[in-house]
PDB file of C-alpha atoms in Angstrom:
ATOM      1  CA  MET A   1     -28.218  54.731  42.294  1.00 91.00           C
ATOM      2  CA  LYS A   2     -31.549  54.500  44.127  1.00 94.00           C
ATOM      3  CA  THR A   3     -31.084  58.005  45.522  1.00 96.00           C
ATOM      4  CA  ARG A   4     -30.442  59.447  42.053  1.00 97.00           C
ATOM      5  CA  LEU A   5     -33.466  57.686  40.607  1.00 97.00           C
ATOM      6  CA  ASP A   6     -35.692  58.821  43.472  1.00 97.00           C
ATOM      7  CA  ARG A   7     -34.508  62.372  42.785  1.00 98.00           C
ATOM      8  CA  ALA A   8     -35.276  61.838  39.088  1.00 98.00           C
ATOM      9  CA  ARG A   9     -38.850  60.864  39.943  1.00 96.00           C
ATOM     10  CA  GLN A  10     -39.219  64.081  41.907  1.00 95.00           C
ATOM     11  CA  MET A  11     -37.706  66.194  39.133  1.00 97.00           C
ATOM     12  CA  LEU A  12     -39.901  64.584  36.483  1.00 97.00           C
ATOM     13  CA  THR A  13     -43.100  65.481  38.290  1.00 93.00           C
ATOM     14  CA  GLN A  14     -42.108  68.848  39.739  1.00 94.00           C
ATOM     15  CA  SER A  15     -40.175  70.474  36.907  1.00 95.00           C
ATOM     16  CA  ASP A  16     -40.284  71.045  33.172  1.00 94.00           C
ATOM     17  CA  MET A  17     -36.615  70.170  32.724  1.00 97.00           C
ATOM     18  CA  GLY A  18     -35.884  67.996  29.709  1.00 97.00           C
ATOM     19  CA  LEU A  19     -34.817  64.398  30.136  1.00 97.00           C
ATOM     20  CA  ALA A  20     -31.289  65.089  28.896  1.00 97.00           C
ATOM     21  CA  THR A  21     -30.943  67.937  31.387  1.00 98.00           C
ATOM     22  CA  ILE A  22     -32.172  65.779  34.259  1.00 98.00           C
ATOM     23  CA  ALA A  23     -29.820  62.980  33.223  1.00 98.00           C
ATOM     24  CA  GLU A  24     -26.873  65.365  33.144  1.00 98.00           C
ATOM     25  CA  PHE A  25     -27.853  66.978  36.462  1.00 97.00           C
ATOM     26  CA  LEU A  26     -27.991  63.560  38.142  1.00 98.00           C
ATOM     27  CA  GLY A  27     -24.651  62.434  36.712  1.00 97.00           C
ATOM     28  CA  PHE A  28     -25.723  59.934  34.070  1.00 97.00           C
ATOM     29  CA  THR A  29     -23.423  59.672  31.058  1.00 96.00           C
ATOM     30  CA  ASN A  30     -26.287  60.407  28.652  1.00 97.00           C
ATOM     31  CA  GLN A  31     -30.064  60.352  28.321  1.00 97.00           C
ATOM     32  CA  SER A  32     -30.079  56.785  27.030  1.00 97.00           C
ATOM     33  CA  HIS A  33     -28.246  55.515  30.116  1.00 97.00           C
ATOM     34  CA  PHE A  34     -30.671  57.451  32.327  1.00 98.00           C
ATOM     35  CA  THR A  35     -33.699  56.021  30.504  1.00 98.00           C
ATOM     36  CA  ARG A  36     -32.422  52.434  30.791  1.00 98.00           C
ATOM     37  CA  ALA A  37     -31.651  52.797  34.509  1.00 98.00           C
ATOM     38  CA  PHE A  38     -34.977  54.511  35.208  1.00 98.00           C
ATOM     39  CA  ARG A  39     -36.958  51.856  33.332  1.00 98.00           C
ATOM     40  CA  GLN A  40     -35.204  49.092  35.255  1.00 97.00           C
ATOM     41  CA  TYR A  41     -35.896  50.861  38.561  1.00 96.00           C
ATOM     42  CA  ALA A  42     -39.430  52.188  38.009  1.00 96.00           C
ATOM     43  CA  GLY A  43     -40.796  49.778  35.398  1.00 97.00           C
ATOM     44  CA  GLU A  44     -41.515  52.533  32.867  1.00 97.00           C
ATOM     45  CA  THR A  45     -39.668  55.183  30.925  1.00 98.00           C
ATOM     46  CA  PRO A  46     -39.087  58.633  32.405  1.00 98.00           C
ATOM     47  CA  SER A  47     -41.408  60.132  29.778  1.00 97.00           C
ATOM     48  CA  ASP A  48     -44.221  57.729  30.646  1.00 97.00           C
ATOM     49  CA  PHE A  49     -43.678  58.356  34.353  1.00 97.00           C
ATOM     50  CA  ARG A  50     -43.860  62.117  33.827  1.00 96.00           C
ATOM     51  CA  LYS A  51     -47.009  61.864  31.720  1.00 94.00           C
ATOM     52  CA  ARG A  52     -48.755  59.574  34.200  1.00 91.00           C
ATOM     53  CA  GLY A  53     -47.712  61.769  37.131  1.00 84.00           C
ATOM     54  CA  ARG A  54     -49.105  64.886  35.504  1.00 76.00           C
ATOM     55  CA  GLU A  55     -52.371  63.168  34.636  1.00 79.00           C
ATOM     56  CA  MET A  56     -52.793  62.149  38.277  1.00 80.00           C
ATOM     57  CA  MET A  57     -52.318  65.773  39.391  1.00 73.00           C
ATOM     58  CA  GLN A  58     -55.212  67.015  37.252  1.00 68.00           C
TER      59      GLN A  58
END
């Protein structure tokens, strides 16, 4: 699971793929499952992580 979520972090900051697409690509059953797992792992939602990551790049 950690490997998939690390890959998700990379995809969130380096691509414009939607959350549902990333979830499907990484093998989660749906976007909701992905969001719950990501929040538990990273302490924030995938959307918040993406937004914060992009702000840091500017």
